[in-house]
């Protein structure tokens, strides 16, 4: 089932895009919790990590490697990558996304 992120990929609703290639798109989170809060999403409609299959491993690896480039482009060396996998883990948009968060001191463990 398509989500609002599919509309962002299609350009039907605006987003503050910071990176795009044929496989993925990164844009600023509308509810930023840190000076840098980017969402990195695959263009392929995957619900979450649990929905990914063996054939998606290249895509996932590609996205993980892109996080550094995206954080660098925003001027941040240190950052956190988080994905909420399922409603019980606070996933609210059911299109796989990685939060790339940085620009302030981050606590651990997360809540
Ligand atoms: P999660 O709770 O992990 O599913 O995070 C979803 C994030 O998506 C949340 O931090 C807010 C963000 N978000 C939801 N709708 C939009 C939107 O239309 N535009 C942007 N830029 N971010 C959105």
Coordinates of N, CA, C and O and ligand atoms in Angstrom, one line a residue:
X1 N 0.8 -1.2 0.0 CA 0.0 0.0 0.0 C 0.9 1.3 0.0 O 1.8 1.4 0.8
X2 N 0.6 2.2 -0.9 CA 1.4 3.4 -1.0 C 1.1 4.3 0.2 O 0.1 4.4 0.8
X3 N 2.2 5.1 0.5 CA 2.1 6.0 1.7 C 2.4 7.4 1.1 O 2.7 7.6 -0.1
X4 N 2.5 8.3 2.0 CA 2.8 9.7 1.7 C 4.2 9.8 1.1 O 4.5 10.7 0.3
X5 N 5.1 8.9 1.5 CA 6.5 8.9 0.9 C 6.5 8.6 -0.6 O 7.3 9.1 -1.3
X6 N 5.5 7.7 -1.0 CA 5.4 7.5 -2.5 C 5.1 8.8 -3.2 O 5.5 9.0 -4.3
X7 N 4.2 9.6 -2.6 CA 3.9 10.9 -3.2 C 5.1 11.8 -3.2 O 5.2 12.6 -4.2
X8 N 5.9 11.7 -2.2 CA 7.1 12.6 -2.2 C 8.1 12.1 -3.3 O 8.6 12.9 -4.1
X9 N 8.2 10.8 -3.5 CA 9.1 10.2 -4.5 C 8.5 10.7 -5.9 O 9.3 11.0 -6.8
X10 N 7.2 10.6 -6.1 CA 6.6 11.0 -7.3 C 6.6 12.5 -7.6 O 6.2 13.0 -8.6
X11 N 7.0 13.3 -6.5 CA 7.0 14.7 -6.7 C 5.6 15.3 -6.6 O 5.4 16.5 -6.9
X12 N 4.7 14.5 -6.0 CA 3.3 15.0 -5.9 C 3.1 15.9 -4.7 O 2.2 16.7 -4.7
X13 N 3.9 15.7 -3.7 CA 3.9 16.6 -2.6 C 5.4 17.0 -2.3 O 6.3 16.3 -2.5
X14 N 5.6 18.3 -1.9 CA 6.9 18.8 -1.8 C 7.7 18.2 -0.6 O 7.1 17.8 0.4
X15 N 9.0 18.2 -0.7 CA 9.9 17.8 0.4 C 11.2 18.5 0.1 O 11.5 18.9 -1.0
X16 N 11.9 18.7 1.2 CA 13.2 19.4 1.2 C 14.2 18.3 0.9 O 14.9 17.8 1.8
X17 N 14.4 18.0 -0.4 CA 15.3 16.9 -0.8 C 16.8 17.3 -0.7 O 17.2 18.4 -1.1
X18 N 17.6 16.4 0.0 CA 19.0 16.7 0.1 C 19.8 15.7 -0.7 O 21.0 16.0 -0.9
X19 N 19.2 14.6 -1.1 CA 20.0 13.7 -2.0 C 19.0 12.8 -2.7 O 17.9 12.5 -2.2
X20 N 19.3 12.5 -4.0 CA 18.5 11.6 -4.8 C 19.4 10.9 -5.8 O 20.3 11.4 -6.4
X21 N 19.1 9.6 -5.9 CA 19.6 8.8 -7.1 C 18.6 7.8 -7.6 O 17.4 7.9 -7.1
X22 N 18.9 6.9 -8.4 CA 17.9 6.1 -9.0 C 17.3 5.1 -8.0 O 16.2 4.6 -8.2
X23 N 18.0 4.9 -6.9 CA 17.5 3.9 -5.9 C 16.8 4.5 -4.7 O 16.1 3.8 -4.0
X24 N 17.2 5.7 -4.3 CA 16.8 6.2 -3.0 C 16.7 7.8 -3.1 O 17.1 8.4 -4.0
X25 N 16.0 8.2 -2.0 CA 15.7 9.7 -1.9 C 15.9 10.0 -0.4 O 15.6 9.3 0.5
X26 N 16.5 11.2 -0.2 CA 16.7 11.7 1.2 C 16.2 13.1 1.3 O 16.4 13.9 0.4
X27 N 15.4 13.3 2.3 CA 14.8 14.7 2.5 C 14.6 14.9 4.0 O 14.7 14.0 4.8
X28 N 14.5 16.2 4.3 CA 14.4 16.6 5.7 C 13.1 16.2 6.4 O 12.0 16.3 5.8
X29 N 13.2 15.7 7.6 CA 12.0 15.2 8.3 C 11.2 16.5 8.7 O 11.7 17.5 9.2
X30 N 9.9 16.4 8.5 CA 9.0 17.5 8.8 C 8.9 17.8 10.3 O 8.6 18.9 10.7
X31 N 9.2 16.8 11.1 CA 9.2 16.9 12.6 C 10.6 16.7 13.1 O 10.8 15.8 13.9
X32 N 11.5 17.5 12.7 CA 12.9 17.3 13.0 C 13.1 17.3 14.6 O 12.6 18.2 15.3
X33 N 13.9 16.4 15.0 CA 14.2 16.3 16.5 C 15.7 16.7 16.7 O 16.2 16.6 17.9
X34 N 16.4 17.1 15.7 CA 17.8 17.5 15.9 C 18.1 18.5 14.7 O 17.4 18.5 13.7
X35 N 19.2 19.2 14.8 CA 19.6 20.1 13.7 C 19.7 19.4 12.4 O 19.3 20.0 11.4
X36 N 20.2 18.2 12.4 CA 20.1 17.4 11.2 C 19.1 16.2 11.5 O 19.3 15.4 12.4
X37 N 18.1 16.1 10.7 CA 17.1 15.0 10.8 C 16.6 14.7 9.4 O 15.7 15.4 8.9
X38 N 17.3 13.8 8.7 CA 17.0 13.4 7.3 C 16.3 12.1 7.3 O 16.6 11.2 8.1
X39 N 15.4 11.9 6.4 CA 14.8 10.6 6.2 C 15.4 10.1 4.8 O 15.3 10.7 3.8
X40 N 16.0 8.9 4.9 CA 16.5 8.2 3.7 C 15.6 7.1 3.3 O 15.4 6.2 4.2
X41 N 15.0 7.1 2.2 CA 14.0 6.1 1.8 C 14.4 5.4 0.5 O 14.9 6.1 -0.4
X42 N 14.1 4.1 0.3 CA 14.2 3.5 -1.0 C 13.1 4.0 -1.9 O 12.0 4.2 -1.4
X43 N 13.3 4.1 -3.2 CA 12.2 4.4 -4.1 C 11.3 3.1 -4.3 O 10.1 3.3 -4.5
X44 N 11.9 2.0 -4.1 CA 11.1 0.7 -4.0 C 10.2 0.8 -2.8 O 10.6 1.2 -1.7
X45 N 8.9 0.3 -3.0 CA 8.0 0.3 -1.9 C 8.2 -0.9 -1.0 O 7.7 -1.9 -1.2
X46 N 9.0 -0.7 0.0 CA 9.2 -1.7 1.1 C 8.5 -1.1 2.3 O 8.7 0.1 2.6
X47 N 7.8 -2.0 3.0 CA 7.1 -1.5 4.2 C 8.1 -1.1 5.3 O 7.9 -0.1 6.0
X48 N 9.0 -2.0 5.5 CA 10.0 -1.7 6.6 C 11.1 -2.8 6.4 O 11.1 -3.5 5.4
X49 N 12.0 -2.9 7.3 CA 13.1 -3.8 7.2 C 12.6 -5.2 7.1 O 13.2 -6.1 6.4
X50 N 11.6 -5.5 7.9 CA 11.0 -6.9 7.9 C 10.5 -7.3 6.6 O 10.3 -8.5 6.3
X51 N 10.2 -6.3 5.7 CA 9.6 -6.6 4.4 C 10.7 -6.8 3.4 O 10.4 -7.2 2.3
X52 N 12.0 -6.5 3.7 CA 13.1 -6.7 2.8 C 13.4 -8.1 2.6 O 13.3 -8.9 3.6
X53 N 13.9 -8.4 1.4 CA 14.2 -9.8 1.1 C 15.7 -9.9 0.6 O 16.4 -8.8 0.5
X54 N 16.2 -11.1 0.4 CA 17.5 -11.3 0.0 C 17.9 -10.4 -1.2 O 18.9 -9.8 -1.3
X55 N 16.9 -10.3 -2.1 CA 17.2 -9.5 -3.4 C 17.3 -8.0 -3.1 O 17.7 -7.2 -4.0
X56 N 17.0 -7.6 -1.9 CA 17.1 -6.1 -1.5 C 18.4 -5.8 -0.8 O 18.6 -4.7 -0.5
X57 N 19.3 -6.8 -0.7 CA 20.5 -6.5 0.1 C 21.4 -5.5 -0.5 O 22.0 -4.7 0.2
X58 N 21.5 -5.5 -1.9 CA 22.3 -4.5 -2.5 C 21.7 -3.1 -2.3 O 22.5 -2.1 -2.0
X59 N 20.4 -3.0 -2.4 CA 19.7 -1.7 -2.1 C 20.0 -1.2 -0.7 O 20.3 0.0 -0.5
X60 N 19.9 -2.1 0.2 CA 20.1 -1.7 1.6 C 21.5 -1.3 1.9 O 21.8 -0.4 2.6
X61 N 22.4 -2.1 1.3 CA 23.9 -1.7 1.5 C 24.2 -0.4 0.8 O 24.9 0.4 1.4
X62 N 23.6 -0.2 -0.3 CA 23.7 1.1 -1.0 C 23.3 2.3 -0.1 O 24.0 3.3 0.1
X63 N 22.1 2.1 0.5 CA 21.6 3.1 1.4 C 22.4 3.4 2.6 O 22.7 4.5 3.0
X64 N 22.9 2.3 3.2 CA 23.8 2.4 4.4 C 25.0 3.2 4.1 O 25.5 4.1 4.8
X65 N 25.6 2.9 2.9 CA 26.8 3.6 2.5 C 26.5 5.1 2.2 O 27.4 5.9 2.3
X66 N 25.3 5.4 1.7 CA 25.0 6.8 1.4 C 24.8 7.6 2.6 O 24.9 8.9 2.6
X67 N 24.6 7.0 3.8 CA 24.3 7.9 5.0 C 25.5 8.8 5.3 O 25.3 9.9 5.7
X68 N 26.7 8.3 5.1 CA 27.9 9.1 5.4 C 27.9 10.3 4.4 O 28.2 11.5 4.9
X69 N 27.7 10.0 3.2 CA 27.7 11.1 2.2 C 26.7 12.2 2.5 O 26.9 13.4 2.4
X70 N 25.5 11.7 2.9 CA 24.4 12.6 3.2 C 24.7 13.4 4.5 O 24.6 14.7 4.5
X71 N 25.2 12.8 5.5 CA 25.6 13.5 6.7 C 26.7 14.5 6.4 O 26.7 15.7 6.9
X72 N 27.7 14.1 5.6 CA 28.8 15.0 5.2 C 28.3 16.2 4.5 O 28.7 17.3 4.8
X73 N 27.3 16.0 3.6 CA 26.8 17.1 2.8 C 26.0 18.1 3.7 O 25.9 19.3 3.4
X74 N 25.6 17.7 4.9 CA 24.9 18.6 5.9 C 25.9 19.1 6.9 O 25.5 19.9 7.8
X75 N 27.2 18.7 6.8 CA 28.2 19.3 7.6 C 28.4 18.5 9.0 O 28.9 19.1 9.9
X76 N 27.9 17.3 9.0 CA 28.0 16.5 10.3 C 28.8 15.2 10.1 O 28.5 14.4 9.2
X77 N 29.8 15.0 11.0 CA 30.6 13.8 10.9 C 30.0 12.7 11.7 O 30.0 11.6 11.3
X78 N 29.5 13.1 12.9 CA 28.8 12.1 13.8 C 27.3 12.1 13.6 O 26.7 13.2 13.5
X79 N 26.7 11.0 13.5 CA 25.3 10.9 13.3 C 24.8 9.5 13.7 O 25.6 8.6 13.9
X80 N 23.5 9.4 13.9 CA 22.8 8.2 14.2 C 21.9 7.8 13.1 O 21.2 8.7 12.5
X81 N 21.8 6.5 12.8 CA 20.9 6.0 11.8 C 19.9 5.1 12.6 O 20.4 4.1 13.3
X82 N 18.6 5.4 12.4 CA 17.6 4.6 13.1 C 16.5 4.2 12.2 O 16.1 5.1 11.4
X83 N 16.0 3.0 12.3 CA 14.7 2.7 11.6 C 13.8 2.1 12.6 O 14.2 1.2 13.4
X84 N 12.6 2.6 12.6 CA 11.5 2.0 13.5 C 10.8 1.0 12.7 O 10.2 1.3 11.6
X85 N 10.9 -0.3 13.1 CA 10.4 -1.4 12.4 C 9.1 -2.0 13.0 O 9.1 -2.8 13.9
X86 N 8.0 -1.4 12.5 CA 6.7 -1.9 13.0 C 6.1 -0.9 14.0 O 6.8 -0.1 14.6
X87 N 4.7 -1.0 14.1 CA 4.0 0.0 15.0 C 4.5 0.0 16.4 O 4.6 1.0 17.1
X88 N 4.8 -1.2 16.9 CA 5.3 -1.3 18.3 C 6.6 -0.7 18.5 O 7.0 -0.5 19.6
X89 N 7.3 -0.4 17.4 CA 8.6 0.3 17.5 C 8.5 1.7 17.1 O 9.5 2.4 16.7
X90 N 7.2 2.2 17.1 CA 6.9 3.6 16.7 C 7.0 4.0 15.2 O 7.2 5.1 14.9
X91 N 6.9 2.9 14.4 CA 6.9 3.2 12.9 C 5.5 3.8 12.7 O 4.5 3.3 13.0
X92 N 5.5 5.0 12.0 CA 4.2 5.7 11.7 C 3.9 5.8 10.2 O 2.8 5.9 9.8
X93 N 5.0 5.8 9.4 CA 4.8 5.8 8.0 C 5.4 4.4 7.5 O 6.5 4.1 7.7
X94 N 4.5 3.7 6.8 CA 4.8 2.3 6.4 C 5.4 2.2 5.0 O 5.0 1.5 4.2
X95 N 6.5 3.0 4.9 CA 7.4 2.9 3.8 C 8.8 3.0 4.4 O 9.1 3.9 5.2
X96 N 9.6 2.0 4.2 CA 10.9 1.9 4.9 C 11.7 3.2 4.9 O 11.7 3.9 3.8
X97 N 12.1 3.6 6.0 CA 12.9 4.9 6.1 C 14.0 4.8 7.2 O 13.7 4.2 8.2
X98 N 15.1 5.4 6.9 CA 16.1 5.5 7.9 C 16.2 6.9 8.3 O 16.4 7.8 7.5
X99 N 16.1 7.1 9.6 CA 16.3 8.5 10.2 C 17.8 8.7 10.3 O 18.5 7.8 10.9
X100 N 18.3 9.8 9.8 CA 19.7 10.2 9.9 C 19.7 11.4 10.8 O 19.2 12.5 10.4
X101 N 20.2 11.3 12.0 CA 20.0 12.3 13.0 C 21.4 12.8 13.5 O 22.3 11.9 13.8
X102 N 21.6 14.0 13.7 CA 22.8 14.6 14.2 C 22.8 16.0 14.5 O 21.7 16.7 14.3
X103 N 23.9 16.6 14.9 CA 24.0 18.0 15.1 C 23.8 18.4 16.5 O 23.8 19.6 16.9
X104 N 23.5 17.4 17.4 CA 23.5 17.7 18.8 C 23.9 16.4 19.5 O 24.1 15.4 18.9
X105 N 24.2 16.6 20.8 CA 24.6 15.4 21.6 C 23.4 14.5 21.7 O 22.3 14.9 22.1
X106 N 23.6 13.2 21.4 CA 22.5 12.2 21.4 C 22.7 11.3 22.5 O 23.8 10.8 22.9
X107 N 21.6 11.0 23.2 CA 21.6 10.1 24.4 C 21.5 8.6 23.9 O 21.0 8.3 22.9
X108 N 22.0 7.8 24.8 CA 21.9 6.4 24.6 C 21.7 5.7 26.0 O 22.3 6.1 26.9
X109 N 20.8 4.7 26.1 CA 19.9 4.2 25.1 C 18.8 5.1 24.7 O 18.4 5.9 25.5
X110 N 18.2 4.9 23.5 CA 17.1 5.7 23.1 C 15.9 5.2 23.9 O 15.9 4.1 24.4
X111 N 14.8 6.0 24.0 CA 13.6 5.6 24.8 C 12.8 4.5 24.2 O 12.9 4.2 23.0
Ligands
LIG1 P1 8.5 6.9 11.9 O1 7.8 7.3 13.2 O2 9.8 6.2 12.2 O3 7.6 6.2 11.0 O4 8.9 8.3 11.3 C1 8.2 8.9 10.3 C2 8.7 10.3 10.1 O5 8.2 10.8 8.9 C3 8.4 11.3 11.2 O6 9.6 11.7 11.9 C4 7.7 12.4 10.5 C5 8.1 12.2 9.1 N1 7.1 12.6 8.1 C6 5.8 12.2 8.1 N2 5.1 12.8 7.1 C7 6.0 13.6 6.4 C8 6.0 14.4 5.3 O7 4.9 14.5 4.6 N3 7.1 15.1 5.0 C9 8.3 14.9 5.7 N4 9.3 15.6 5.2 N5 8.4 14.1 6.7 C10 7.3 13.5 7.1

